[in-house]
Structure formats: C-alpha cells, structure tokens
Amino acid sequence: MNGQVDVLDTALIRQILESVDAGYDAQLEFLHELIKYPSQRGQEATAQDFMATALRSRGYDVDRWQIQLEDIQHLPGFSPAHVSYENAWNVVGAHRPRQAKGRSLILNGHIDIVPTGPLDMWSQPPYEPTIEQGWMYGRGAGDMKAGLSANLFAVDALARIGYRPAADVYQQSVIEEECTGNGALACLQRGYGADAAIITEPYNDMLGIAQVGVIWLQVEVRGHPAHAAFASQGFNAIEASYPLIAALHDLEARWNADKHPAYEQIEHPIHFVVSRIEGGDWTSSVPSWCLGLLTIMEESYIHI
Ligand SMILES: [Zn+2]
C-alpha cells in the first residue's frame, strides 16, 4: 500500500463517520421506538415485526421464522430450553450483492430483554424511554436494542454516501440470548453464516473476542413438613439450603483462585449468584421444599 491510498482511506473513514453522525437523530428515534416493545423472552414477536419491517424497507431480503427445537438440538452450542418455543421468532435481513467479492459479515444483536423488576423502583416507566444527560433510559436500551439499531444504521451510513457492502451481510435480530444463545445458533443452522461476525453487545467500550458464557443451576432441597407448633419434628428445607449456598460460594472461591491464564489480570473473574429462591407452602408449616436457582458468570470478556 502506498501513502496515497492511506490518505484516501483516511478521507473515506472521515466521510463514513460524518455520515454516521448525520444519521444519528434518526437512529435515536428508531431506538426509542424499539424500546417501547416489551420484548421479554416469549414476547418478542411484535418487536421482531418492527425489525423485519425496518429491514424490508431498506431493501434487505427478510427471513422471519419460528425456531424449531428439532432443527438445532443436535448441534454443538445448543442449550436445553426451559421455556416454550411456540412464540420464538428470529429475523434475518440479508444483503446480497449480485457479484459478491471480499468477505461476508454477520451483524448480530438480540431482541430479548430481561424482566423489569419492581416497577416502583423505576423513576420512569421502563418502556417509555427518556434521555437524561446524554443517556437513554428504558428496559433493553443498552442491552441491547442500541446495538441492534447501530447495526442497522451502520449500513445506512454507507448507503447515504453511495456505498454498499461488496459481500453478503446478514443483519441478525435474535431471541434467547439472555438464557441460552439458541437464537444465534438457529441463524447459523438456517445458513446465515459468514466469514466474520460483529455482535454489538455493549461492554465497557471495548472489543471482546471471547467469553466463557453462563451456567445456570437449579438445586432442590427436600425437607420434612410439620406444623409450626411441632417444628422440632420437622426438617426445614429453606434453612437447610444455607450451608449449600455457603458451599457453592466456597467452590466459587476455589475457581477464582485457580483461574484460567486469560483472566490473570482480573481479580475475581467468576461470580456465583443465587438469583432466585422459593420454598414452602404455608406460613405456619415447616417448609418441605426449597428451590434455588443459581447463575455462574464470568466478569469479563477476553478483549483486544
Ligand atoms: Zn445482551
């Protein structure tokens, strides 16, 4: 490469960045609309319709399909599903140049969001996004509808200055990221693979190249029921879970002490979180059961 090409590249880069800025208000408006869809797991269909319409209006070849477990459950990377797939819709918008050259690309984002938690802890309704001091607030704004919007408007920015990707680009809007990753897997199974993939999940303003992922555990403790007046004859399943939780935290400490070299710089890379617990049937009975759910997640992506 000679210096002249570098100068041209720099000019082109500036032109692209200016075009991204020129589309930013429209991008914000799009994100604002997208957040209004309460696309918690199992309820993503209308948000996916919105994505499909946006892709179609830009000339993408849109595929909106229902994920079938039998198509993916034999594949590496599949995770057992604990929820119904009756309303599990993926959307892909394909940009296919007539004569593709160069390398193909996936732009991926997930449309599913986690529950809101108690509404009285929100200063604004979670699905009515607001911008305060340069930050947009709303459930799913950061994780990761902003990323889905960025994927879409990145290619728009090229179009605005007269460019189009020379190779295939697949805009993937997937479900099931917050639990299994089966939505992205279903895209690959359906043939939407590429030479590279960019997932615009926000994380500390950096590019990550790998992540350990997440393990979900469920522990059920069985006790012995008794009337509260005769509690000494029973066995309390809720209280029996305390030493189990302590033992799991001992395991967490051991895993962090013996960490993978990739996490050398991170003091405490792995977190065990007791995230849900339920048990017992009646306030005046010794509980005969306790069910605890635990998530194990590492703190950092491996980044460049
Ligand atoms: Zn996410």
CSV table of C-alpha atoms and ligand atoms in Angstrom, one decimal:
chain,number,residue,atom,x,y,z
A,1,MET,CA,0.0,0.0,0.0
A,2,ASN,CA,1.4,3.4,-0.8
A,3,GLY,CA,0.8,6.7,1.1
A,4,GLN,CA,-1.8,7.9,-1.3
A,5,VAL,CA,-4.1,5.0,-0.5
A,6,ASP,CA,-3.7,5.8,3.2
A,7,VAL,CA,-4.7,9.4,2.5
A,8,LEU,CA,-7.7,8.2,0.6
A,9,ASP,CA,-8.6,5.7,3.3
A,10,THR,CA,-8.4,8.4,6.0
A,11,ALA,CA,-10.7,10.6,3.9
A,12,LEU,CA,-13.1,7.8,3.4
A,13,ILE,CA,-13.1,7.0,7.1
A,14,ARG,CA,-13.9,10.6,7.9
A,15,GLN,CA,-16.7,10.6,5.3
A,16,ILE,CA,-18.2,7.4,6.8
A,17,LEU,CA,-18.0,8.8,10.4
A,18,GLU,CA,-19.7,12.0,9.3
A,19,SER,CA,-22.4,10.0,7.6
A,20,VAL,CA,-22.9,8.0,10.9
A,21,ASP,CA,-23.3,11.4,12.7
A,22,ALA,CA,-25.7,12.6,10.0
A,23,GLY,CA,-28.0,9.6,10.7
A,24,TYR,CA,-27.7,9.8,14.5
A,25,ASP,CA,-31.0,11.5,15.2
A,26,ALA,CA,-32.9,9.0,13.0
A,27,GLN,CA,-31.0,6.2,14.8
A,28,LEU,CA,-32.1,7.6,18.2
A,29,GLU,CA,-35.7,7.8,17.1
A,30,PHE,CA,-35.6,4.2,15.8
A,31,LEU,CA,-34.1,3.1,19.1
A,32,HIS,CA,-36.8,5.0,21.0
A,33,GLU,CA,-39.5,3.1,19.1
A,34,LEU,CA,-37.8,-0.3,19.5
A,35,ILE,CA,-37.6,0.1,23.3
A,36,LYS,CA,-41.4,0.6,23.5
A,37,TYR,CA,-41.8,-3.1,22.6
A,38,PRO,CA,-41.7,-5.2,25.9
A,39,SER,CA,-39.8,-8.0,24.3
A,40,GLN,CA,-39.2,-10.2,27.3
A,41,ARG,CA,-38.5,-13.8,26.5
A,42,GLY,CA,-41.6,-15.3,24.8
A,43,GLN,CA,-42.9,-11.9,23.9
A,44,GLU,CA,-40.6,-10.8,21.1
A,45,ALA,CA,-42.8,-11.2,18.1
A,46,THR,CA,-44.0,-7.6,17.8
A,47,ALA,CA,-40.5,-6.2,18.2
A,48,GLN,CA,-39.3,-8.7,15.6
A,49,ASP,CA,-42.1,-7.5,13.3
A,50,PHE,CA,-40.8,-4.0,13.8
A,51,MET,CA,-37.2,-5.1,12.9
A,52,ALA,CA,-38.4,-7.1,9.9
A,53,THR,CA,-40.3,-4.0,8.6
A,54,ALA,CA,-37.3,-1.8,9.1
A,55,LEU,CA,-35.0,-4.2,7.2
A,56,ARG,CA,-37.5,-4.8,4.4
A,57,SER,CA,-38.0,-1.0,3.8
A,58,ARG,CA,-34.2,-0.8,3.3
A,59,GLY,CA,-34.2,-3.5,0.6
A,60,TYR,CA,-32.9,-6.4,2.7
A,61,ASP,CA,-34.2,-9.9,1.8
A,62,VAL,CA,-36.1,-10.6,5.1
A,63,ASP,CA,-36.5,-14.0,6.7
A,64,ARG,CA,-38.7,-14.2,9.8
A,65,TRP,CA,-39.1,-17.8,11.0
A,66,GLN,CA,-40.1,-19.7,14.1
A,67,ILE,CA,-37.3,-21.6,15.7
A,68,GLN,CA,-37.9,-25.4,15.8
A,69,LEU,CA,-36.0,-27.2,18.6
A,70,GLU,CA,-35.7,-30.3,16.5
A,71,ASP,CA,-33.6,-28.3,13.9
A,72,ILE,CA,-31.0,-27.2,16.5
A,73,GLN,CA,-31.0,-29.6,19.5
A,74,HIS,CA,-28.3,-31.9,18.0
A,75,LEU,CA,-25.9,-29.1,17.3
A,76,PRO,CA,-22.8,-28.1,19.3
A,77,GLY,CA,-23.6,-24.9,21.2
A,78,PHE,CA,-27.2,-25.9,21.8
A,79,SER,CA,-28.5,-25.3,25.4
A,80,PRO,CA,-31.5,-27.1,26.9
A,81,ALA,CA,-34.6,-24.9,26.6
A,82,HIS,CA,-36.8,-24.5,29.7
A,83,VAL,CA,-39.4,-22.3,28.0
A,84,SER,CA,-41.9,-22.8,25.2
A,85,TYR,CA,-40.7,-22.0,21.7
A,86,GLU,CA,-44.3,-21.5,20.5
A,87,ASN,CA,-43.6,-17.8,20.0
A,88,ALA,CA,-39.9,-17.9,19.2
A,89,TRP,CA,-39.2,-15.8,16.2
A,90,ASN,CA,-35.9,-14.9,14.6
A,91,VAL,CA,-35.4,-12.3,11.9
A,92,VAL,CA,-32.6,-12.0,9.4
A,93,GLY,CA,-32.2,-9.3,6.8
A,94,ALA,CA,-29.8,-10.4,4.0
A,95,HIS,CA,-27.9,-8.0,1.8
A,96,ARG,CA,-26.6,-10.0,-1.2
A,97,PRO,CA,-24.7,-8.1,-3.9
A,98,ARG,CA,-25.1,-9.5,-7.4
A,99,GLN,CA,-21.4,-10.3,-7.6
A,100,ALA,CA,-20.1,-10.7,-4.1
A,101,LYS,CA,-16.4,-10.1,-3.5
A,102,GLY,CA,-14.4,-9.8,-0.3
A,103,ARG,CA,-15.5,-11.4,2.9
A,104,SER,CA,-19.0,-11.8,4.3
A,105,LEU,CA,-20.2,-10.4,7.6
A,106,ILE,CA,-22.8,-11.0,10.3
A,107,LEU,CA,-24.1,-8.1,12.3
A,108,ASN,CA,-25.9,-9.6,15.3
A,109,GLY,CA,-28.0,-8.4,18.1
A,110,HIS,CA,-30.5,-9.9,20.5
A,111,ILE,CA,-34.1,-8.5,20.8
A,112,ASP,CA,-34.9,-10.3,24.1
A,113,ILE,CA,-34.7,-8.4,27.3
A,114,VAL,CA,-34.7,-9.3,31.0
A,115,PRO,CA,-37.7,-8.6,33.2
A,116,THR,CA,-38.2,-5.1,34.6
A,117,GLY,CA,-38.1,-5.9,38.3
A,118,PRO,CA,-40.4,-3.9,40.7
A,119,LEU,CA,-41.9,-1.0,38.7
A,120,ASP,CA,-41.8,1.2,41.8
A,121,MET,CA,-38.0,1.2,41.6
A,122,TRP,CA,-38.1,2.9,38.2
A,123,SER,CA,-38.2,6.7,38.1
A,124,GLN,CA,-39.8,6.4,34.6
A,125,PRO,CA,-41.9,3.6,33.1
A,126,PRO,CA,-39.4,1.1,31.7
A,127,TYR,CA,-41.0,1.0,28.2
A,128,GLU,CA,-41.2,4.8,27.9
A,129,PRO,CA,-37.6,5.7,27.1
A,130,THR,CA,-36.2,9.0,28.2
A,131,ILE,CA,-32.9,10.8,27.7
A,132,GLU,CA,-31.2,12.4,30.6
A,133,GLN,CA,-27.8,14.0,30.5
A,134,GLY,CA,-26.9,12.2,27.3
A,135,TRP,CA,-28.0,8.7,28.5
A,136,MET,CA,-31.1,6.9,27.3
A,137,TYR,CA,-33.1,5.1,30.0
A,138,GLY,CA,-35.5,2.2,29.3
A,139,ARG,CA,-35.6,-1.5,29.7
A,140,GLY,CA,-33.4,-3.0,26.9
A,141,ALA,CA,-32.0,0.3,25.8
A,142,GLY,CA,-28.4,-0.7,26.4
A,143,ASP,CA,-28.8,-4.5,26.4
A,144,MET,CA,-29.1,-4.4,23.6
A,145,LYS,CA,-31.5,-2.5,21.4
A,146,ALA,CA,-28.9,0.2,21.0
A,147,GLY,CA,-26.7,-2.4,19.4
A,148,LEU,CA,-29.4,-3.6,17.0
A,149,SER,CA,-30.1,0.0,16.0
A,150,ALA,CA,-26.4,0.6,15.5
A,151,ASN,CA,-26.1,-2.5,13.2
A,152,LEU,CA,-28.9,-1.2,11.0
A,153,PHE,CA,-27.7,2.4,10.8
A,154,ALA,CA,-24.1,1.5,10.2
A,155,VAL,CA,-25.1,0.1,6.8
A,156,ASP,CA,-27.5,3.0,6.3
A,157,ALA,CA,-24.5,5.3,6.8
A,158,LEU,CA,-22.6,3.7,4.0
A,159,ALA,CA,-25.7,3.9,1.7
A,160,ARG,CA,-26.0,7.6,2.4
A,161,ILE,CA,-22.6,8.3,0.8
A,162,GLY,CA,-23.2,6.0,-2.1
A,163,TYR,CA,-21.5,2.8,-0.8
A,164,ARG,CA,-22.8,-0.8,-0.3
A,165,PRO,CA,-21.1,-3.8,1.2
A,166,ALA,CA,-19.4,-5.7,-1.6
A,167,ALA,CA,-20.1,-9.1,0.1
A,168,ASP,CA,-23.0,-10.7,1.9
A,169,VAL,CA,-24.1,-9.0,5.1
A,170,TYR,CA,-26.6,-10.7,7.4
A,171,GLN,CA,-28.4,-8.5,9.9
A,172,GLN,CA,-29.5,-10.9,12.6
A,173,SER,CA,-32.1,-10.0,15.2
A,174,VAL,CA,-32.2,-13.0,17.5
A,175,ILE,CA,-34.1,-14.2,20.6
A,176,GLU,CA,-32.9,-16.4,23.5
A,177,GLU,CA,-29.6,-14.5,24.2
A,178,GLU,CA,-30.5,-13.8,27.8
A,179,CYS,CA,-30.8,-17.5,28.6
A,180,THR,CA,-29.3,-19.9,26.0
A,181,GLY,CA,-27.9,-18.5,22.8
A,182,ASN,CA,-30.1,-20.8,20.8
A,183,GLY,CA,-31.4,-17.9,18.7
A,184,ALA,CA,-28.0,-17.1,17.2
A,185,LEU,CA,-27.4,-20.9,16.8
A,186,ALA,CA,-30.7,-21.1,14.8
A,187,CYS,CA,-29.4,-18.4,12.4
A,188,LEU,CA,-26.3,-20.5,11.7
A,189,GLN,CA,-28.3,-23.6,11.3
A,190,ARG,CA,-30.5,-21.9,8.7
A,191,GLY,CA,-27.5,-21.0,6.7
A,192,TYR,CA,-26.7,-17.4,7.8
A,193,GLY,CA,-23.0,-18.0,8.4
A,194,ALA,CA,-20.3,-15.6,7.3
A,195,ASP,CA,-16.5,-15.0,7.4
A,196,ALA,CA,-16.8,-12.7,10.4
A,197,ALA,CA,-19.4,-11.6,13.0
A,198,ILE,CA,-19.8,-8.5,15.0
A,199,ILE,CA,-22.1,-8.7,18.0
A,200,THR,CA,-22.9,-5.2,19.2
A,201,GLU,CA,-23.5,-6.2,22.8
A,202,PRO,CA,-22.2,-3.2,24.9
A,203,TYR,CA,-19.4,-3.9,27.3
A,204,ASN,CA,-17.0,-1.4,28.7
A,205,ASP,CA,-16.4,0.4,25.4
A,206,MET,CA,-14.1,-2.3,24.1
A,207,LEU,CA,-13.9,-5.1,21.5
A,208,GLY,CA,-14.3,-8.6,23.0
A,209,ILE,CA,-13.2,-11.7,21.2
A,210,ALA,CA,-14.4,-14.4,23.6
A,211,GLN,CA,-16.4,-15.0,26.6
A,212,VAL,CA,-16.8,-18.0,28.9
A,213,GLY,CA,-20.6,-17.7,29.0
A,214,VAL,CA,-23.0,-18.7,31.7
A,215,ILE,CA,-24.1,-21.8,33.6
A,216,TRP,CA,-27.5,-22.0,35.2
A,217,LEU,CA,-28.0,-24.4,38.1
A,218,GLN,CA,-31.1,-25.5,39.9
A,219,VAL,CA,-30.9,-27.1,43.3
A,220,GLU,CA,-33.9,-28.5,45.1
A,221,VAL,CA,-33.8,-29.3,48.8
A,222,ARG,CA,-36.4,-31.6,50.3
A,223,GLY,CA,-37.4,-31.2,54.0
A,224,HIS,CA,-39.9,-32.8,56.2
A,225,PRO,CA,-43.2,-30.9,56.8
A,226,ALA,CA,-44.6,-30.3,60.3
A,227,HIS,CA,-47.0,-27.9,61.9
A,228,ALA,CA,-45.1,-24.9,63.3
A,229,ALA,CA,-46.2,-25.9,66.8
A,230,PHE,CA,-44.2,-29.2,66.4
A,231,ALA,CA,-41.3,-27.7,64.4
A,232,SER,CA,-38.7,-29.8,66.1
A,233,GLN,CA,-40.2,-32.9,64.5
A,234,GLY,CA,-39.8,-31.4,61.0
A,235,PHE,CA,-36.9,-30.6,58.8
A,236,ASN,CA,-36.8,-27.1,57.4
A,237,ALA,CA,-35.9,-27.2,53.7
A,238,ILE,CA,-35.3,-23.4,53.5
A,239,GLU,CA,-32.9,-23.3,56.4
A,240,ALA,CA,-31.1,-26.4,55.1
A,241,SER,CA,-30.3,-24.5,51.9
A,242,TYR,CA,-28.0,-22.1,53.8
A,243,PRO,CA,-25.0,-24.5,54.1
A,244,LEU,CA,-25.5,-25.4,50.4
A,245,ILE,CA,-25.2,-21.8,49.4
A,246,ALA,CA,-22.1,-21.4,51.6
A,247,ALA,CA,-20.6,-24.5,49.9
A,248,LEU,CA,-21.3,-23.1,46.5
A,249,HIS,CA,-19.5,-19.8,47.4
A,250,ASP,CA,-16.5,-21.9,48.6
A,251,LEU,CA,-16.4,-23.5,45.1
A,252,GLU,CA,-16.6,-20.0,43.6
A,253,ALA,CA,-13.6,-19.0,45.7
A,254,ARG,CA,-11.7,-22.1,44.6
A,255,TRP,CA,-12.5,-21.4,40.9
A,256,ASN,CA,-11.3,-17.8,41.2
A,257,ALA,CA,-8.1,-18.9,43.0
A,258,ASP,CA,-7.3,-21.4,40.2
A,259,LYS,CA,-8.3,-19.2,37.2
A,260,HIS,CA,-7.6,-19.6,33.5
A,261,PRO,CA,-4.4,-17.6,32.4
A,262,ALA,CA,-6.7,-15.4,30.1
A,263,TYR,CA,-8.2,-14.0,33.3
A,264,GLU,CA,-4.8,-13.3,35.0
A,265,GLN,CA,-5.5,-9.6,35.2
A,266,ILE,CA,-8.9,-9.9,36.7
A,267,GLU,CA,-9.0,-10.3,40.4
A,268,HIS,CA,-12.4,-12.0,40.7
A,269,PRO,CA,-13.5,-13.2,37.2
A,270,ILE,CA,-16.2,-15.7,38.2
A,271,HIS,CA,-19.3,-14.9,40.1
A,272,PHE,CA,-21.8,-17.3,41.6
A,273,VAL,CA,-25.1,-15.5,42.1
A,274,VAL,CA,-28.1,-17.1,44.0
A,275,SER,CA,-30.6,-15.4,41.8
A,276,ARG,CA,-34.0,-16.9,42.7
A,277,ILE,CA,-35.2,-18.8,45.7
A,278,GLU,CA,-38.6,-20.1,46.6
A,279,GLY,CA,-39.9,-22.7,49.0
A,280,GLY,CA,-42.6,-23.6,51.5
A,281,ASP,CA,-46.4,-23.6,51.1
A,282,TRP,CA,-47.8,-22.2,54.3
A,283,THR,CA,-46.6,-19.6,56.8
A,284,SER,CA,-47.4,-21.9,59.8
A,285,SER,CA,-45.8,-25.0,58.4
A,286,VAL,CA,-42.2,-26.2,58.4
A,287,PRO,CA,-41.3,-26.0,54.6
A,288,SER,CA,-40.9,-29.3,52.9
A,289,TRP,CA,-39.2,-27.9,49.8
A,290,CYS,CA,-36.9,-25.2,48.7
A,291,LEU,CA,-35.9,-24.5,45.2
A,292,GLY,CA,-32.8,-22.3,44.5
A,293,LEU,CA,-31.6,-21.0,41.1
A,294,LEU,CA,-28.1,-20.0,40.6
A,295,THR,CA,-26.2,-18.4,37.8
A,296,ILE,CA,-22.5,-18.7,37.3
A,297,MET,CA,-21.0,-16.0,35.1
A,298,GLU,CA,-17.6,-14.6,34.5
A,299,GLU,CA,-16.8,-10.9,34.9
A,300,SER,CA,-15.0,-10.0,31.7
A,301,TYR,CA,-14.8,-10.7,28.1
A,302,ILE,CA,-11.4,-11.6,26.7
A,303,HIS,CA,-10.7,-8.4,24.8
A,304,ILE,CA,-8.2,-6.9,22.4
B,1,ZN,ZN,-27.2,-8.6,25.9
